[in-house]
């Protein structure tokens, strides 16, 4: 599943190249998770102003309105001057004067949704409940601690919920909690300010490193399908059950929280 770093790497790979392009046509394949919300021919003539990211959504700003794009479970984007004819898993082509943006999505949990603006109901429905951006200036350690104090659920699940801070997926949550020395089962409300500061820094560190690694491996974006930044990171705990901790050599433990696997070191994380 594409996580925040992969979505950010995807954005960086085509945002500059599509900016300023005029849309010639939008071509739909099989239905995605949600309908486009406008007739595709309505998009023709619109100009792409730029591409932003909010959580795991890409926001393609047009001179009128915007497109919200989500990669779902298995989506990937390519942007190129020339692409072969749309294949069986290509479900959205945005043909522009500067190239074709194509969504390939075998499982079709992804979506492209048109909205008149960021405060239009179609956009609010998707973006309205998202927490702050982990890599942005609004993600503040003290406010993070204050928000955690109001949650009694285990910290791992509070991170995954995405309403305090967005984009900390399963892998990154396990890794950040290891770096901060916090056991994933700890009630969020019981985490002290100094430990919340460590976790805040760890979340930013893990995500920023994944973006940097992903960015350096995706030079040719037309070959980006299936590549994931996090595969480049050397995990400290994730998917390392029973293997020795890289810090203290204790065997890494695997537990299940909310149907998701969690990995931690019983000695380094308290
Ligand atoms: Zn350890």
mmCIF file of C-alpha atoms and ligand atoms in Angstrom:
data_model
loop_
_atom_site.group_PDB
_atom_site.id
_atom_site.type_symbol
_atom_site.label_atom_id
_atom_site.label_comp_id
_atom_site.label_asym_id
_atom_site.label_seq_id
_atom_site.Cartn_x
_atom_site.Cartn_y
_atom_site.Cartn_z
ATOM 1 C CA UNK A 1 0.000 0.000 0.000
ATOM 2 C CA UNK A 2 1.473 3.396 -0.911
ATOM 3 C CA UNK A 3 2.294 5.302 2.287
ATOM 4 C CA UNK A 4 2.879 9.029 2.746
ATOM 5 C CA UNK A 5 6.536 8.936 1.618
ATOM 6 C CA UNK A 6 5.633 7.106 -1.597
ATOM 7 C CA UNK A 7 2.849 9.604 -2.274
ATOM 8 C CA UNK A 8 5.231 12.502 -1.659
ATOM 9 C CA UNK A 9 7.882 10.935 -3.898
ATOM 10 C CA UNK A 10 5.214 10.472 -6.563
ATOM 11 C CA UNK A 11 4.233 14.132 -6.243
ATOM 12 C CA UNK A 12 7.834 15.318 -6.524
ATOM 13 C CA UNK A 13 8.356 13.190 -9.612
ATOM 14 C CA UNK A 14 5.806 14.976 -11.799
ATOM 15 C CA UNK A 15 4.640 18.186 -10.094
ATOM 16 C CA UNK A 16 7.109 20.454 -11.912
ATOM 17 C CA UNK A 17 6.559 18.787 -15.254
ATOM 18 C CA UNK A 18 2.772 19.050 -15.250
ATOM 19 C CA UNK A 19 2.547 22.604 -13.860
ATOM 20 C CA UNK A 20 1.222 24.979 -16.499
ATOM 21 C CA UNK A 21 -0.147 22.200 -18.724
ATOM 22 C CA UNK A 22 -3.542 22.554 -20.363
ATOM 23 C CA UNK A 23 -5.837 19.540 -20.121
ATOM 24 C CA UNK A 24 -6.814 18.137 -23.513
ATOM 25 C CA UNK A 25 -8.998 15.280 -22.246
ATOM 26 C CA UNK A 26 -9.663 12.979 -19.313
ATOM 27 C CA UNK A 27 -10.255 9.334 -20.095
ATOM 28 C CA UNK A 28 -11.786 6.946 -17.592
ATOM 29 C CA UNK A 29 -11.352 3.164 -17.404
ATOM 30 C CA UNK A 30 -13.244 0.929 -15.010
ATOM 31 C CA UNK A 31 -14.922 2.532 -11.971
ATOM 32 C CA UNK A 32 -12.610 3.470 -9.112
ATOM 33 C CA UNK A 33 -13.482 3.736 -5.426
ATOM 34 C CA UNK A 34 -15.511 6.936 -5.921
ATOM 35 C CA UNK A 35 -16.891 8.545 -9.090
ATOM 36 C CA UNK A 36 -15.076 11.479 -10.680
ATOM 37 C CA UNK A 37 -17.928 13.810 -9.783
ATOM 38 C CA UNK A 38 -18.040 15.667 -13.093
ATOM 39 C CA UNK A 39 -18.274 14.842 -16.776
ATOM 40 C CA UNK A 40 -14.711 14.143 -17.984
ATOM 41 C CA UNK A 41 -15.149 16.554 -20.913
ATOM 42 C CA UNK A 42 -15.650 19.366 -18.363
ATOM 43 C CA UNK A 43 -11.950 19.099 -17.517
ATOM 44 C CA UNK A 44 -10.817 19.833 -21.078
ATOM 45 C CA UNK A 45 -9.322 23.310 -21.362
ATOM 46 C CA UNK A 46 -8.490 23.601 -17.640
ATOM 47 C CA UNK A 47 -4.903 24.510 -16.750
ATOM 48 C CA UNK A 48 -2.907 22.642 -14.086
ATOM 49 C CA UNK A 49 -1.530 25.155 -11.597
ATOM 50 C CA UNK A 50 0.443 22.711 -9.449
ATOM 51 C CA UNK A 51 0.323 19.577 -7.343
ATOM 52 C CA UNK A 52 0.135 19.552 -3.546
ATOM 53 C CA UNK A 53 -0.167 16.689 -1.066
ATOM 54 C CA UNK A 54 -2.457 16.427 1.934
ATOM 55 C CA UNK A 55 -2.045 13.187 3.861
ATOM 56 C CA UNK A 56 -2.093 10.508 1.187
ATOM 57 C CA UNK A 57 -4.113 12.644 -1.233
ATOM 58 C CA UNK A 58 -2.553 14.438 -4.153
ATOM 59 C CA UNK A 59 -4.315 17.723 -4.911
ATOM 60 C CA UNK A 60 -4.008 18.721 -8.532
ATOM 61 C CA UNK A 61 -4.897 22.413 -8.543
ATOM 62 C CA UNK A 62 -6.592 23.632 -11.711
ATOM 63 C CA UNK A 63 -7.349 27.196 -12.769
ATOM 64 C CA UNK A 64 -10.918 26.299 -11.770
ATOM 65 C CA UNK A 65 -11.410 23.621 -9.117
ATOM 66 C CA UNK A 66 -9.079 20.743 -8.304
ATOM 67 C CA UNK A 67 -8.684 17.001 -8.622
ATOM 68 C CA UNK A 68 -8.139 14.886 -5.511
ATOM 69 C CA UNK A 69 -6.219 11.745 -6.282
ATOM 70 C CA UNK A 70 -5.699 8.760 -3.973
ATOM 71 C CA UNK A 71 -3.584 5.714 -4.810
ATOM 72 C CA UNK A 72 -5.655 3.327 -2.677
ATOM 73 C CA UNK A 73 -4.087 -0.091 -2.061
ATOM 74 C CA UNK A 74 -2.285 -0.660 -5.323
ATOM 75 C CA UNK A 75 -2.322 2.538 -7.369
ATOM 76 C CA UNK A 76 0.659 4.122 -9.064
ATOM 77 C CA UNK A 77 0.992 7.155 -11.292
ATOM 78 C CA UNK A 78 3.106 7.721 -14.323
ATOM 79 C CA UNK A 79 3.590 10.931 -16.243
ATOM 80 C CA UNK A 80 5.197 10.917 -19.664
ATOM 81 C CA UNK A 81 5.031 12.583 -23.055
ATOM 82 C CA UNK A 82 3.968 9.364 -24.683
ATOM 83 C CA UNK A 83 2.408 6.374 -23.027
ATOM 84 C CA UNK A 84 1.243 3.158 -24.667
ATOM 85 C CA UNK A 85 -2.523 2.650 -25.117
ATOM 86 C CA UNK A 86 -4.295 2.302 -21.759
ATOM 87 C CA UNK A 87 -4.054 -1.250 -20.435
ATOM 88 C CA UNK A 88 -6.540 -3.298 -18.451
ATOM 89 C CA UNK A 89 -5.473 -1.733 -15.114
ATOM 90 C CA UNK A 90 -5.184 1.876 -16.349
ATOM 91 C CA UNK A 91 -8.319 3.599 -15.101
ATOM 92 C CA UNK A 92 -7.612 7.306 -15.464
ATOM 93 C CA UNK A 93 -5.640 9.221 -18.077
ATOM 94 C CA UNK A 94 -5.293 12.984 -17.874
ATOM 95 C CA UNK A 95 -4.054 13.996 -21.303
ATOM 96 C CA UNK A 96 -2.351 17.388 -21.208
ATOM 97 C CA UNK A 97 -0.229 19.568 -23.464
ATOM 98 C CA UNK A 98 2.842 18.518 -21.440
ATOM 99 C CA UNK A 99 2.217 14.792 -21.120
ATOM 100 C CA UNK A 100 -0.193 12.126 -19.937
ATOM 101 C CA UNK A 101 -0.799 11.503 -16.237
ATOM 102 C CA UNK A 102 -1.953 7.901 -15.839
ATOM 103 C CA UNK A 103 -3.336 6.052 -12.829
ATOM 104 C CA UNK A 104 -2.679 2.319 -12.902
ATOM 105 C CA UNK A 105 -4.626 0.559 -10.161
ATOM 106 C CA UNK A 106 -5.209 -3.218 -10.339
ATOM 107 C CA UNK A 107 -7.352 -3.353 -7.192
ATOM 108 C CA UNK A 108 -9.243 -0.108 -7.917
ATOM 109 C CA UNK A 109 -9.336 1.219 -4.331
ATOM 110 C CA UNK A 110 -7.794 4.413 -5.657
ATOM 111 C CA UNK A 111 -9.817 7.372 -6.841
ATOM 112 C CA UNK A 112 -9.807 10.657 -8.714
ATOM 113 C CA UNK A 113 -12.439 13.109 -7.505
ATOM 114 C CA UNK A 114 -13.207 16.556 -8.885
ATOM 115 C CA UNK A 115 -14.156 19.333 -6.473
ATOM 116 C CA UNK A 116 -14.976 22.978 -7.108
ATOM 117 C CA UNK A 117 -12.599 23.997 -4.316
ATOM 118 C CA UNK A 118 -10.933 22.735 -1.153
ATOM 119 C CA UNK A 119 -13.946 23.759 0.922
ATOM 120 C CA UNK A 120 -16.466 22.130 -1.444
ATOM 121 C CA UNK A 121 -18.333 19.172 0.117
ATOM 122 C CA UNK A 122 -16.598 16.595 -2.124
ATOM 123 C CA UNK A 123 -13.204 17.799 -0.857
ATOM 124 C CA UNK A 124 -14.198 18.258 2.775
ATOM 125 C CA UNK A 125 -15.545 14.712 2.870
ATOM 126 C CA UNK A 126 -12.038 13.421 2.064
ATOM 127 C CA UNK A 127 -9.775 16.014 3.695
ATOM 128 C CA UNK A 128 -11.888 17.440 6.498
ATOM 129 C CA UNK A 129 -10.866 15.077 9.289
ATOM 130 C CA UNK A 130 -7.174 14.745 8.513
ATOM 131 C CA UNK A 131 -4.661 15.590 11.242
ATOM 132 C CA UNK A 132 -1.659 17.857 10.743
ATOM 133 C CA UNK A 133 1.089 17.101 8.232
ATOM 134 C CA UNK A 134 3.980 15.294 9.960
ATOM 135 C CA UNK A 135 6.600 17.020 7.813
ATOM 136 C CA UNK A 136 4.987 20.465 7.958
ATOM 137 C CA UNK A 137 5.539 23.370 10.357
ATOM 138 C CA UNK A 138 2.128 22.836 11.967
ATOM 139 C CA UNK A 139 3.266 19.567 13.540
ATOM 140 C CA UNK A 140 4.332 20.905 16.919
ATOM 141 C CA UNK A 141 5.671 18.708 19.734
ATOM 142 C CA UNK A 142 3.766 20.423 22.510
ATOM 143 C CA UNK A 143 0.443 20.361 20.650
ATOM 144 C CA UNK A 144 1.152 16.710 19.786
ATOM 145 C CA UNK A 145 1.618 15.913 23.470
ATOM 146 C CA UNK A 146 -1.577 17.775 24.390
ATOM 147 C CA UNK A 147 -3.529 15.783 21.770
ATOM 148 C CA UNK A 148 -2.061 12.480 23.008
ATOM 149 C CA UNK A 149 -3.143 13.277 26.577
ATOM 150 C CA UNK A 150 -6.775 13.111 25.458
ATOM 151 C CA UNK A 151 -6.432 9.577 24.026
ATOM 152 C CA UNK A 152 -6.465 6.464 26.125
ATOM 153 C CA UNK A 153 -5.956 4.014 23.243
ATOM 154 C CA UNK A 154 -2.505 2.441 22.659
ATOM 155 C CA UNK A 155 -0.098 4.922 21.060
ATOM 156 C CA UNK A 156 0.436 2.764 17.955
ATOM 157 C CA UNK A 157 -3.268 2.839 17.148
ATOM 158 C CA UNK A 158 -3.547 6.552 17.886
ATOM 159 C CA UNK A 159 -0.753 7.194 15.365
ATOM 160 C CA UNK A 160 -2.405 4.993 12.741
ATOM 161 C CA UNK A 161 -5.794 6.680 13.168
ATOM 162 C CA UNK A 162 -4.421 9.768 11.401
ATOM 163 C CA UNK A 163 -6.587 12.376 13.054
ATOM 164 C CA UNK A 164 -3.791 13.827 15.223
ATOM 165 C CA UNK A 165 -1.052 13.500 12.634
ATOM 166 C CA UNK A 166 -1.579 12.079 9.131
ATOM 167 C CA UNK A 167 0.426 9.587 7.152
ATOM 168 C CA UNK A 168 2.087 7.509 9.885
ATOM 169 C CA UNK A 169 1.318 4.091 8.420
ATOM 170 C CA UNK A 170 1.956 0.702 9.969
ATOM 171 C CA UNK A 171 5.640 0.422 9.109
ATOM 172 C CA UNK A 172 6.500 3.987 10.070
ATOM 173 C CA UNK A 173 4.569 3.819 13.342
ATOM 174 C CA UNK A 174 6.539 0.741 14.472
ATOM 175 C CA UNK A 175 9.838 2.306 13.441
ATOM 176 C CA UNK A 176 9.141 5.703 15.037
ATOM 177 C CA UNK A 177 8.088 4.085 18.331
ATOM 178 C CA UNK A 178 11.324 2.116 18.369
ATOM 179 C CA UNK A 179 13.404 5.244 17.782
ATOM 180 C CA UNK A 180 11.541 6.991 20.595
ATOM 181 C CA UNK A 181 11.904 3.990 22.943
ATOM 182 C CA UNK A 182 8.149 3.792 23.507
ATOM 183 C CA UNK A 183 6.282 0.512 23.731
ATOM 184 C CA UNK A 184 3.449 0.429 21.140
ATOM 185 C CA UNK A 185 0.905 -0.743 23.720
ATOM 186 C CA UNK A 186 1.435 2.308 25.983
ATOM 187 C CA UNK A 187 -1.725 4.360 26.446
ATOM 188 C CA UNK A 188 -1.227 7.609 24.486
ATOM 189 C CA UNK A 189 -2.467 9.616 27.478
ATOM 190 C CA UNK A 190 0.368 8.270 29.646
ATOM 191 C CA UNK A 191 3.200 9.516 27.444
ATOM 192 C CA UNK A 192 5.111 12.351 29.123
ATOM 193 C CA UNK A 193 6.085 15.561 27.350
ATOM 194 C CA UNK A 194 9.777 14.569 27.018
ATOM 195 C CA UNK A 195 8.763 11.226 25.489
ATOM 196 C CA UNK A 196 6.213 12.899 23.220
ATOM 197 C CA UNK A 197 9.043 15.165 22.018
ATOM 198 C CA UNK A 198 11.165 12.117 21.194
ATOM 199 C CA UNK A 199 8.263 10.515 19.318
ATOM 200 C CA UNK A 200 7.529 13.746 17.444
ATOM 201 C CA UNK A 201 11.145 13.898 16.263
ATOM 202 C CA UNK A 202 11.168 10.172 15.422
ATOM 203 C CA UNK A 203 8.022 10.422 13.262
ATOM 204 C CA UNK A 204 9.535 13.281 11.277
ATOM 205 C CA UNK A 205 12.881 11.538 10.984
ATOM 206 C CA UNK A 206 11.477 8.221 9.746
ATOM 207 C CA UNK A 207 9.187 9.828 7.163
ATOM 208 C CA UNK A 208 11.748 12.353 5.927
ATOM 209 C CA UNK A 209 14.360 9.629 5.470
ATOM 210 C CA UNK A 210 11.883 7.499 3.515
ATOM 211 C CA UNK A 211 11.057 10.432 1.221
ATOM 212 C CA UNK A 212 14.772 11.094 0.695
ATOM 213 C CA UNK A 213 15.503 7.431 -0.082
ATOM 214 C CA UNK A 214 12.475 7.097 -2.347
ATOM 215 C CA UNK A 215 13.327 10.288 -4.135
ATOM 216 C CA UNK A 216 16.805 9.079 -4.909
ATOM 217 C CA UNK A 217 15.596 5.776 -6.352
ATOM 218 C CA UNK A 218 12.888 7.134 -8.640
ATOM 219 C CA UNK A 219 14.868 9.183 -11.119
ATOM 220 C CA UNK A 220 12.969 7.832 -14.096
ATOM 221 C CA UNK A 221 9.385 8.173 -13.106
ATOM 222 C CA UNK A 222 8.045 6.155 -16.015
ATOM 223 C CA UNK A 223 9.648 3.152 -14.284
ATOM 224 C CA UNK A 224 8.126 4.006 -10.935
ATOM 225 C CA UNK A 225 5.469 1.295 -10.901
ATOM 226 C CA UNK A 226 5.707 -0.876 -7.846
ATOM 227 C CA UNK A 227 8.747 0.850 -6.383
ATOM 228 C CA UNK A 228 8.433 1.896 -2.775
ATOM 229 C CA UNK A 229 10.666 4.183 -0.818
ATOM 230 C CA UNK A 230 10.316 2.236 2.398
ATOM 231 C CA UNK A 231 11.807 -0.904 0.906
ATOM 232 C CA UNK A 232 15.044 1.075 0.806
ATOM 233 C CA UNK A 233 15.037 1.735 4.553
ATOM 234 C CA UNK A 234 16.749 -0.700 6.855
ATOM 235 C CA UNK A 235 13.983 -1.474 9.334
ATOM 236 C CA UNK A 236 14.936 -1.534 13.003
ATOM 237 C CA UNK A 237 11.922 -3.613 14.056
ATOM 238 C CA UNK A 238 9.338 -3.855 11.275
ATOM 239 C CA UNK A 239 8.961 -7.416 9.926
ATOM 240 C CA UNK A 240 11.867 -8.615 12.097
ATOM 241 C CA UNK A 241 10.025 -10.927 14.536
ATOM 242 C CA UNK A 242 12.479 -13.037 16.603
ATOM 243 C CA UNK A 243 15.484 -11.393 14.960
ATOM 244 C CA UNK A 244 17.982 -9.653 17.282
ATOM 245 C CA UNK A 245 17.399 -5.988 18.047
ATOM 246 C CA UNK A 246 19.984 -3.896 16.201
ATOM 247 C CA UNK A 247 20.649 -1.982 19.422
ATOM 248 C CA UNK A 248 20.545 -4.525 22.265
ATOM 249 C CA UNK A 249 20.267 -7.957 20.529
ATOM 250 C CA UNK A 250 17.051 -8.931 22.366
ATOM 251 C CA UNK A 251 14.653 -10.812 20.043
ATOM 252 C CA UNK A 252 12.119 -8.473 18.377
ATOM 253 C CA UNK A 253 8.529 -9.248 19.319
ATOM 254 C CA UNK A 254 5.506 -9.287 17.037
ATOM 255 C CA UNK A 255 2.029 -8.584 18.380
ATOM 256 C CA UNK A 256 -1.279 -7.753 16.702
ATOM 257 C CA UNK A 257 -3.055 -4.476 17.467
ATOM 258 C CA UNK A 258 -6.306 -3.656 15.718
ATOM 259 C CA UNK A 259 -5.634 -6.441 13.183
ATOM 260 C CA UNK A 260 -2.284 -4.882 12.235
ATOM 261 C CA UNK A 261 1.090 -6.405 13.031
ATOM 262 C CA UNK A 262 3.243 -4.421 15.436
ATOM 263 C CA UNK A 263 6.945 -5.050 16.052
ATOM 264 C CA UNK A 264 8.948 -3.823 19.025
ATOM 265 C CA UNK A 265 11.989 -4.515 21.170
ATOM 266 C CA UNK A 266 10.934 -5.543 24.692
ATOM 267 C CA UNK A 267 14.166 -4.144 26.122
ATOM 268 C CA UNK A 268 14.571 -0.836 24.245
ATOM 269 C CA UNK A 269 10.893 0.108 24.315
ATOM 270 C CA UNK A 270 9.192 0.723 27.644
HETATM 271 ZN ZN1 LIG B 1 16.553 -3.481 21.786
#
